[in-house]
PDB file of C-alpha atoms in Angstrom:
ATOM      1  CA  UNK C   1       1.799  14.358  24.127  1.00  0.00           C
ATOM      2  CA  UNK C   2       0.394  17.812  23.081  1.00  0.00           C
ATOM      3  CA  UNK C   3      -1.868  17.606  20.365  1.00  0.00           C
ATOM      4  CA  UNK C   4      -2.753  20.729  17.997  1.00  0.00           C
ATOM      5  CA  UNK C   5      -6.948  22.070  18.257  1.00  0.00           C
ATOM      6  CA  UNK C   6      -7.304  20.895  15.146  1.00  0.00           C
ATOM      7  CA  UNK C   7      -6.394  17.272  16.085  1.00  0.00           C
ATOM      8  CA  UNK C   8      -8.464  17.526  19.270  1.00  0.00           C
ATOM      9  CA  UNK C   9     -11.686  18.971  17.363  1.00  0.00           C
ATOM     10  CA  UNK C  10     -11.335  15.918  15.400  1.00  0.00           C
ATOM     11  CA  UNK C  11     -11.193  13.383  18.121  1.00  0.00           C
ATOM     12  CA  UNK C  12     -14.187  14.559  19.492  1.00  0.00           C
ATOM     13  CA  UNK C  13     -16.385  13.063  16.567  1.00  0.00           C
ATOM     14  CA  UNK C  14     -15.104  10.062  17.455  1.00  0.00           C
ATOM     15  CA  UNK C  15     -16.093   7.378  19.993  1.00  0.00           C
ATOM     16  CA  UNK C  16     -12.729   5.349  20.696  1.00  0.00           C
ATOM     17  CA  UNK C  17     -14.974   2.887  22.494  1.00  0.00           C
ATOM     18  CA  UNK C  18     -16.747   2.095  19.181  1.00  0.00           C
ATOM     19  CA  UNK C  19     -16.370  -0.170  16.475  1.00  0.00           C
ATOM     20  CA  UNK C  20     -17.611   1.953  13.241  1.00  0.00           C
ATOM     21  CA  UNK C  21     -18.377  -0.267  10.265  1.00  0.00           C
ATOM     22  CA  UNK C  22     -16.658   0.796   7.002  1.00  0.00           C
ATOM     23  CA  UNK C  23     -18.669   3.212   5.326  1.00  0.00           C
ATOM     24  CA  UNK C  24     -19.182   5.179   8.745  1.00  0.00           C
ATOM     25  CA  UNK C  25     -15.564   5.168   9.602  1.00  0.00           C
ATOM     26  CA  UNK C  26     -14.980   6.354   5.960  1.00  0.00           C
ATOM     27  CA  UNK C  27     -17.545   9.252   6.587  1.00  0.00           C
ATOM     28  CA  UNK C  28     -15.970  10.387   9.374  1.00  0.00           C
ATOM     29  CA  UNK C  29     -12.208   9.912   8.606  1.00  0.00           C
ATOM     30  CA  UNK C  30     -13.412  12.379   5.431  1.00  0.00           C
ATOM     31  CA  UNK C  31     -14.823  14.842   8.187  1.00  0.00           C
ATOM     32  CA  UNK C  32     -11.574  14.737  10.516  1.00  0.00           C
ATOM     33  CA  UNK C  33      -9.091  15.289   8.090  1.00  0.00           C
ATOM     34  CA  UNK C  34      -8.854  19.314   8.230  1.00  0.00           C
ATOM     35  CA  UNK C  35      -5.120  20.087   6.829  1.00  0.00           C
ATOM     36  CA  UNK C  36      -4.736  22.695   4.645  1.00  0.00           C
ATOM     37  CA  UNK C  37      -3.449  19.711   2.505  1.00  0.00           C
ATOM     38  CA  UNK C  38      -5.569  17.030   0.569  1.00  0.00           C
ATOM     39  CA  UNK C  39      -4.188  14.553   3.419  1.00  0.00           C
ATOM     40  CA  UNK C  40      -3.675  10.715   2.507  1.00  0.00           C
ATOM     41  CA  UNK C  41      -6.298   8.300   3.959  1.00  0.00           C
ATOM     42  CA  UNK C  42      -4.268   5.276   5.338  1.00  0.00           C
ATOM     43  CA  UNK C  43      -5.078   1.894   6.487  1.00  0.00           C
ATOM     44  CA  UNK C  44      -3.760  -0.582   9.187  1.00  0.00           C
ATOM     45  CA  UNK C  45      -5.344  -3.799   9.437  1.00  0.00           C
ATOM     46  CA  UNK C  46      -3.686  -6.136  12.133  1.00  0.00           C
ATOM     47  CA  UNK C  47      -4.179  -9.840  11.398  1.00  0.00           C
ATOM     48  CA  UNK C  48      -4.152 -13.190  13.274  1.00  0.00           C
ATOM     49  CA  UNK C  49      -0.940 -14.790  11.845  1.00  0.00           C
ATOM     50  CA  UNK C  50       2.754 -15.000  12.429  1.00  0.00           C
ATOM     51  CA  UNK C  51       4.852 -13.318   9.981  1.00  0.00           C
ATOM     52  CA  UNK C  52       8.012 -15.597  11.112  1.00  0.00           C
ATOM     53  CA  UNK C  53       6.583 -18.592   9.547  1.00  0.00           C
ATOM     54  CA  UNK C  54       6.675 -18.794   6.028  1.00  0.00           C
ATOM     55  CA  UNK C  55       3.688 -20.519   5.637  1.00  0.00           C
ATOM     56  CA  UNK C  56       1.296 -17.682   7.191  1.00  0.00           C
ATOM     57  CA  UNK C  57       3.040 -14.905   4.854  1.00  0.00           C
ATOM     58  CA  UNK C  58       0.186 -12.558   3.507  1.00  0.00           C
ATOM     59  CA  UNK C  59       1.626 -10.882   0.565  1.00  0.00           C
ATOM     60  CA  UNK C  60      -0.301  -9.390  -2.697  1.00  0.00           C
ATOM     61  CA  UNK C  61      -1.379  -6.599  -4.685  1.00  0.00           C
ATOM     62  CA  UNK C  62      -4.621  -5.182  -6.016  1.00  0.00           C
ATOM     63  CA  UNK C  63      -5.786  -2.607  -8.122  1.00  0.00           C
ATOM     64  CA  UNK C  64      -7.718   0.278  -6.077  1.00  0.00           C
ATOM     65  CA  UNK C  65     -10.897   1.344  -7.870  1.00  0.00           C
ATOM     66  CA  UNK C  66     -10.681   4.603  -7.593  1.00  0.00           C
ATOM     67  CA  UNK C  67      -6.597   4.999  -7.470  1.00  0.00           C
ATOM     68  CA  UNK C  68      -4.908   5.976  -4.846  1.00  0.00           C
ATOM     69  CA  UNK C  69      -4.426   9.786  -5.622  1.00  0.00           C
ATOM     70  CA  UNK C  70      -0.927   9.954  -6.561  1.00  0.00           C
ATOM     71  CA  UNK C  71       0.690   8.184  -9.679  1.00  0.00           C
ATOM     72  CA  UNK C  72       3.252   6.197  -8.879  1.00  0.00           C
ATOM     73  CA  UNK C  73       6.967   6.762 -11.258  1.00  0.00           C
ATOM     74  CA  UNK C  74       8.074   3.691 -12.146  1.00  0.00           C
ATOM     75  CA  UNK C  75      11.184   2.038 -13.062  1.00  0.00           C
ATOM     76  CA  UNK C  76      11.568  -0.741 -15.468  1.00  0.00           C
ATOM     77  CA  UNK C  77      14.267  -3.610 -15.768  1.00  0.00           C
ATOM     78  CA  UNK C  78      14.196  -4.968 -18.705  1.00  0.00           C
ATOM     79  CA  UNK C  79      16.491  -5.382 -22.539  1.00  0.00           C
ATOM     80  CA  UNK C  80      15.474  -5.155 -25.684  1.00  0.00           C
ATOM     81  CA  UNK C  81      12.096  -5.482 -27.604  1.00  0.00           C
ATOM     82  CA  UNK C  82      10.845  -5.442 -23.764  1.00  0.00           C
ATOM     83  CA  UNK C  83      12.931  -1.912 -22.588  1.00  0.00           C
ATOM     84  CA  UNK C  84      11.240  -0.314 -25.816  1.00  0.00           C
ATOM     85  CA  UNK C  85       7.318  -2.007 -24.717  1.00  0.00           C
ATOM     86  CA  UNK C  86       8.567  -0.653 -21.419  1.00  0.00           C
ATOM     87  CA  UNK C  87       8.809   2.375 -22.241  1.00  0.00           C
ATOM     88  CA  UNK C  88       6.089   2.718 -24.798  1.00  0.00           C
ATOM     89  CA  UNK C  89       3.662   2.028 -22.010  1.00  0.00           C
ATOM     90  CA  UNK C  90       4.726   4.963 -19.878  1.00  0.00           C
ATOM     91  CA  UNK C  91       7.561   3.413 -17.815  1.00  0.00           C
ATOM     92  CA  UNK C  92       9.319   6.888 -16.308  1.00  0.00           C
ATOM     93  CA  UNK C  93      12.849   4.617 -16.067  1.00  0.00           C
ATOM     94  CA  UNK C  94      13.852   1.886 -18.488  1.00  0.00           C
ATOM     95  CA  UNK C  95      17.316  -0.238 -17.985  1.00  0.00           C
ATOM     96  CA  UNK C  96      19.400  -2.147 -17.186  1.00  0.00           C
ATOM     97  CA  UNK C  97      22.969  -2.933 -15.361  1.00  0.00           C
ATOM     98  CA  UNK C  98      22.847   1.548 -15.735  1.00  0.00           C
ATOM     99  CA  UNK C  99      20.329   2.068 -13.114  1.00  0.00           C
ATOM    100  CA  UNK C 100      21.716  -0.812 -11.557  1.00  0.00           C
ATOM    101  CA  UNK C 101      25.192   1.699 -11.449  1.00  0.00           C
ATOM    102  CA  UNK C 102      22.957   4.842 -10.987  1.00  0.00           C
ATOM    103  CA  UNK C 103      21.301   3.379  -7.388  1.00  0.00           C
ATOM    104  CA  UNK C 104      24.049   2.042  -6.088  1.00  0.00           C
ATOM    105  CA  UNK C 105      26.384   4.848  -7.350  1.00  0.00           C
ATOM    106  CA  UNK C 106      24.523   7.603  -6.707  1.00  0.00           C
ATOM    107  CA  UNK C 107      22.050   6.175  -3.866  1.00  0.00           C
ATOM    108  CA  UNK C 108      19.100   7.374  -6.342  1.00  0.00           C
ATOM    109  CA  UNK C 109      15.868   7.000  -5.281  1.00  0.00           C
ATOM    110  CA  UNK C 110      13.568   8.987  -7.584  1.00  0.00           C
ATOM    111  CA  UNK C 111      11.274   6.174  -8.480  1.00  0.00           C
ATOM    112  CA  UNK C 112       8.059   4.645  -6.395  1.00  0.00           C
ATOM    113  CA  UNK C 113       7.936   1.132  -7.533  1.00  0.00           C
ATOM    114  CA  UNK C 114      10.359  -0.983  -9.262  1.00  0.00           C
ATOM    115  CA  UNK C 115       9.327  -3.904 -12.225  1.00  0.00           C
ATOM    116  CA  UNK C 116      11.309  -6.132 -14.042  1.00  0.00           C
ATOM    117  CA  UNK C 117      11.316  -8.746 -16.824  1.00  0.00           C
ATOM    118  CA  UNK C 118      12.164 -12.661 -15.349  1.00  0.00           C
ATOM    119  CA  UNK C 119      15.627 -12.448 -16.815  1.00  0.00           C
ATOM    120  CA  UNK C 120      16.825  -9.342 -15.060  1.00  0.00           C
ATOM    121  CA  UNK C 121      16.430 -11.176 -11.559  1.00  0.00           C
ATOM    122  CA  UNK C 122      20.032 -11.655 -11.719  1.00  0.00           C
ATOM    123  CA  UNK C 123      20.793  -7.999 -12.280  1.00  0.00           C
ATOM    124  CA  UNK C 124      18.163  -6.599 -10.225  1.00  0.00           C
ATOM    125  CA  UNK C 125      19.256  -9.361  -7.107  1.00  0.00           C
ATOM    126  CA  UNK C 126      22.617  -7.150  -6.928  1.00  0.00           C
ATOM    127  CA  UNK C 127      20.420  -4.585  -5.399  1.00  0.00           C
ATOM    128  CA  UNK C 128      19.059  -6.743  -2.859  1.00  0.00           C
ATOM    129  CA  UNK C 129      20.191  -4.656  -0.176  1.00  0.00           C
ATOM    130  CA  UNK C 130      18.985  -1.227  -0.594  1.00  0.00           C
ATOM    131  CA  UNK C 131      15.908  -1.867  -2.478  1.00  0.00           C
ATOM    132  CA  UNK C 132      14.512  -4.762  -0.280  1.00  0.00           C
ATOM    133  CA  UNK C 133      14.354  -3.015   3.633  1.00  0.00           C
ATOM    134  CA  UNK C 134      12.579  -0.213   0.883  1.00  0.00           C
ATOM    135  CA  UNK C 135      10.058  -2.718  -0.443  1.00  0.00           C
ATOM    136  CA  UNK C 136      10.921  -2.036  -3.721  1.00  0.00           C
ATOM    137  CA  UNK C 137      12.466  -5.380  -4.651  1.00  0.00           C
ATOM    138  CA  UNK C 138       9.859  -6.859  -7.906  1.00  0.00           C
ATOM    139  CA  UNK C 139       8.580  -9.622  -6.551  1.00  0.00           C
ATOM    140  CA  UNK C 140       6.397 -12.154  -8.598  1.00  0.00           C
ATOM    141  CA  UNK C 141       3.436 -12.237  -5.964  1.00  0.00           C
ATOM    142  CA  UNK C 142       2.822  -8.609  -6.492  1.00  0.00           C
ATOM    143  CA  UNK C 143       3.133  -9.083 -10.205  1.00  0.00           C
ATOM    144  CA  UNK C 144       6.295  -7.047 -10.512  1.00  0.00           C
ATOM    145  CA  UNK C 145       8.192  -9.539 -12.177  1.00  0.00           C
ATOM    146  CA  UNK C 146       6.627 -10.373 -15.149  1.00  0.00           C
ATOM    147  CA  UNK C 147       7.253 -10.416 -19.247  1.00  0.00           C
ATOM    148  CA  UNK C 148       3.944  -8.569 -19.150  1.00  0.00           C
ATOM    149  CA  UNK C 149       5.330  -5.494 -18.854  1.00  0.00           C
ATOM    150  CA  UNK C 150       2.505  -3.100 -20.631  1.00  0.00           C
ATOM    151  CA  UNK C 151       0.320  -4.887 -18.270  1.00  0.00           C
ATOM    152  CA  UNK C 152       2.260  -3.568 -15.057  1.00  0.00           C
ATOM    153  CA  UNK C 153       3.181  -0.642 -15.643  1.00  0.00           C
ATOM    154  CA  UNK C 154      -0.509   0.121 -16.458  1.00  0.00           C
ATOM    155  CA  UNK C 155      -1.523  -1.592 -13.038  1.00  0.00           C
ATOM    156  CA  UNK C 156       0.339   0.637 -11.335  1.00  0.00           C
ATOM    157  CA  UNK C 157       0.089   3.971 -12.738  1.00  0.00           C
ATOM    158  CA  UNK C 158      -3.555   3.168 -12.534  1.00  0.00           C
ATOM    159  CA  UNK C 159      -3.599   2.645  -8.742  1.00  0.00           C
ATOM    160  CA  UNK C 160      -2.150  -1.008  -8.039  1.00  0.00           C
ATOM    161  CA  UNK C 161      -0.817  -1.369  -4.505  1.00  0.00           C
ATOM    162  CA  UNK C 162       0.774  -3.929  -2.738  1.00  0.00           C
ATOM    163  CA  UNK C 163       0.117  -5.536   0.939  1.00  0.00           C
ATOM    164  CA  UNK C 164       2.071  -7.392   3.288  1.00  0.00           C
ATOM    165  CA  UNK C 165       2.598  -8.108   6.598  1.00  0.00           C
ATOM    166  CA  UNK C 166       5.362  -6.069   8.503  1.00  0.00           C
ATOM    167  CA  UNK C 167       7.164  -7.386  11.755  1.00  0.00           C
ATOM    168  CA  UNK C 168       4.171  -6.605  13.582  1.00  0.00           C
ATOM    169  CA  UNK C 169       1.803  -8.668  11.370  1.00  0.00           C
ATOM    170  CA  UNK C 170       0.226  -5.207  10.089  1.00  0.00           C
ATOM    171  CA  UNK C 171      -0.977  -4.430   6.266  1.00  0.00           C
ATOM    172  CA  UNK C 172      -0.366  -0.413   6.246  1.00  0.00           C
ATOM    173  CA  UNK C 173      -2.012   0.413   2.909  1.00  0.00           C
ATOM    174  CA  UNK C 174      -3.195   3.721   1.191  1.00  0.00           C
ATOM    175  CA  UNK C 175      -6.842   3.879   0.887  1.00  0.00           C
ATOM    176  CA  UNK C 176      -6.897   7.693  -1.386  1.00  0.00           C
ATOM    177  CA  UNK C 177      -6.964  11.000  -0.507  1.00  0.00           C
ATOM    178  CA  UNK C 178      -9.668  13.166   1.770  1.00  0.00           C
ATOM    179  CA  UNK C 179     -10.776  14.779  -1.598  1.00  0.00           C
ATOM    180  CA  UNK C 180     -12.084  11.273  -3.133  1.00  0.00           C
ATOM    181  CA  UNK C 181     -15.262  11.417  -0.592  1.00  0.00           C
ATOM    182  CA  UNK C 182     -16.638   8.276   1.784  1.00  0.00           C
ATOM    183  CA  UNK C 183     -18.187   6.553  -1.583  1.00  0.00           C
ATOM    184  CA  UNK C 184     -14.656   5.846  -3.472  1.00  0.00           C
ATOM    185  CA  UNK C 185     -12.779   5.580  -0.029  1.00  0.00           C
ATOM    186  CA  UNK C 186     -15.542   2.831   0.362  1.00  0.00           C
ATOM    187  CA  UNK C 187     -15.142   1.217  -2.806  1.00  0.00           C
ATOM    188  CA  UNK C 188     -11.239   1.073  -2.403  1.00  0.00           C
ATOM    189  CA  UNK C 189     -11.277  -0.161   0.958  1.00  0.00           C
ATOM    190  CA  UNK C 190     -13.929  -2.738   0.252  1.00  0.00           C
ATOM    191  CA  UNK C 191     -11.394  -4.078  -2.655  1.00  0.00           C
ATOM    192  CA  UNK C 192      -8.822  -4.193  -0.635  1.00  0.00           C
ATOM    193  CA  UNK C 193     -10.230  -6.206   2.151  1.00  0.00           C
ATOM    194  CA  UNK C 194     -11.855  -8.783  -0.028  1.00  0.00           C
ATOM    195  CA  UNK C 195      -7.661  -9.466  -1.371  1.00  0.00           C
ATOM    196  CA  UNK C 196      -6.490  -9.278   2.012  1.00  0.00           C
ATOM    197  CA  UNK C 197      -9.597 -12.071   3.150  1.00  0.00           C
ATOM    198  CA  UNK C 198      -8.712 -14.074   0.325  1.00  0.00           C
ATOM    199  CA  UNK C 199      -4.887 -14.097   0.821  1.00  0.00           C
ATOM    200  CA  UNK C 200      -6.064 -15.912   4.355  1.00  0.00           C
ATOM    201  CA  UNK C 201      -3.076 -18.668   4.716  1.00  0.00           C
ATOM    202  CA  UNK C 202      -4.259 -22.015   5.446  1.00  0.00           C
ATOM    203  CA  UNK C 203      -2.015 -22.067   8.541  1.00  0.00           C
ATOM    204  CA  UNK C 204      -3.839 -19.225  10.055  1.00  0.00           C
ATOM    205  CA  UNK C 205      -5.646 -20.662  13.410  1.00  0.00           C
ATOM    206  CA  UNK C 206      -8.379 -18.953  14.932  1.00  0.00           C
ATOM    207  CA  UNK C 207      -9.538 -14.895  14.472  1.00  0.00           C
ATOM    208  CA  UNK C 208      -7.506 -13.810  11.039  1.00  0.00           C
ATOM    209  CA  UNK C 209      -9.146  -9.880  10.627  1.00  0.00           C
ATOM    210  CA  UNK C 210      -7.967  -8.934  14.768  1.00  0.00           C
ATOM    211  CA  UNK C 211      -8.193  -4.914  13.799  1.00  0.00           C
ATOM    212  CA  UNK C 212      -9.060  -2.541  11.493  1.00  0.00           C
ATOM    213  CA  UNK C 213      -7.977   0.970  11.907  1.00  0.00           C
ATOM    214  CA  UNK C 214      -8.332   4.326   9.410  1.00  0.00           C
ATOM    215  CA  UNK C 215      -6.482   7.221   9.646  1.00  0.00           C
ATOM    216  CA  UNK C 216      -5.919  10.676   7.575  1.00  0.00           C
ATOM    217  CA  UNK C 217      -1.932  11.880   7.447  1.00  0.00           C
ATOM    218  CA  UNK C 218      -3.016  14.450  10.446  1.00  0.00           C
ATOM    219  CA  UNK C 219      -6.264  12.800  11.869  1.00  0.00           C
ATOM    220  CA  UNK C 220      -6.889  10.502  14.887  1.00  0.00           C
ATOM    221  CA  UNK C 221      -7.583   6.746  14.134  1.00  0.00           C
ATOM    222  CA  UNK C 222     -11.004   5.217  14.053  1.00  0.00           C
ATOM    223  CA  UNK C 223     -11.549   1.576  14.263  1.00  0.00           C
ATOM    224  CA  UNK C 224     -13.800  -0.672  12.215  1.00  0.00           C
ATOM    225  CA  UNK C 225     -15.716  -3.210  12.557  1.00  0.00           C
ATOM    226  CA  UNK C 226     -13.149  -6.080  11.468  1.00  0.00           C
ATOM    227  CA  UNK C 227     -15.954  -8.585  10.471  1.00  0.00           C
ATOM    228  CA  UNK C 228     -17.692  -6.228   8.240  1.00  0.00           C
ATOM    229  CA  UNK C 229     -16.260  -5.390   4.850  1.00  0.00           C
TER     230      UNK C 229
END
């Protein structure tokens, strides 16, 4: 595979024999993303479990320090007294059964996360199939479904992501951007590893953090140390 100079005076810095520990691999992810774009710092942590089994899910959400860079638009199920807190909070969409119409009509998409009151489940469950292979179904774990809906939305649009496990038993996660610096990239990345260590399932046997791996949107990966926050 052909790889652009850029790419390959970036691999150079790093030793692919080496495990880095965090604020090291967070120096130098800073130093190998060279885009002419503020490039998004990713990353992939592979863990010791098996996704199949309900009991060794890992599934959560935390609130980034620093943010992740980008503010999220997001769209609000709810009725009522909660539609109008919904939307005095900063919700970009508010609604109901419409968007429920405008998605499914219109295969609409213009929205990053989704949230929604208990009692629009039922609604919201009619879109089952085109928001969940998304990950955009609210789910209570992440704290999308909740009558705190001031709460959430300010969560979010503050820098609340979620984790889980995909097929592969990998968390792919957005750390910030190359513009935030090692320091913040640090902070959020130590926050998000502390979640990910305390979401440990009791039915996970043997070595739960197996890899840690950072990446910019253009740069080449760099492991960490997976025992070292």
């Amino acid at each position: 595979m052909f790889r652009g100079k850029k790419y390959q005076d970036s691999a150079k810095l790093i030793d692919n024999t080496k495990l880095y520990d965090p604020s090291e691999a967070l120096d130098l992810v800073v130093k190998t993303a060279k885009a002419k774009f503020d490039e998004t710092i990713e990353v992939h942590i592979r863990l010791g479990v098996d996704s199949r089994h309900a009991d060794q899910q890992v599934r959560g959400a935390v609130v980034l320090p620093n943010g992740t860079g980008k503010t999220k638009k997001v769209l609000v199920f709810a009725k009522g007294d909660k539609a109008a807190e919904a939307e005095a909070a900063g919700a970009d969409f508010v609604g109901a059964e419409d968007l429920v119409a405008k998605i499914q009509g219109e295969n609409w998409f213009g929205f990053d996360v989704v949230v929604a009151t208990p009692d629009m489940m039922g609604v919201v469950g009619r879109l089952g199939k085109v928001l969940g292979p998304k990950g955009l179904m609210p789910n209570p774990k992440a704290g999308t479904v909740t009558m705190d809906v001031t709460k959430a939305i300010e969560e979010l649009k503050a820098g609340k992501i979620e984790y889980r496990l995909d097929k592969t038993n990998i968390i792919h996660c957005p750390l910030g951007k190359a513009s935030f610096g090692a320091e913040k990239l640090q902070e959020n990345y130590s926050t998000l590893y502390d979640a990910v260590l305390k979401a440990k399932p009791a039915a996970a046997k043997g070595q739960y953090m197996k890899s840690i791996i950072v990446t910019s949107t253009m740069g080449p990966g760099i492991k960490i140390n997976p025992a070292k926050a």
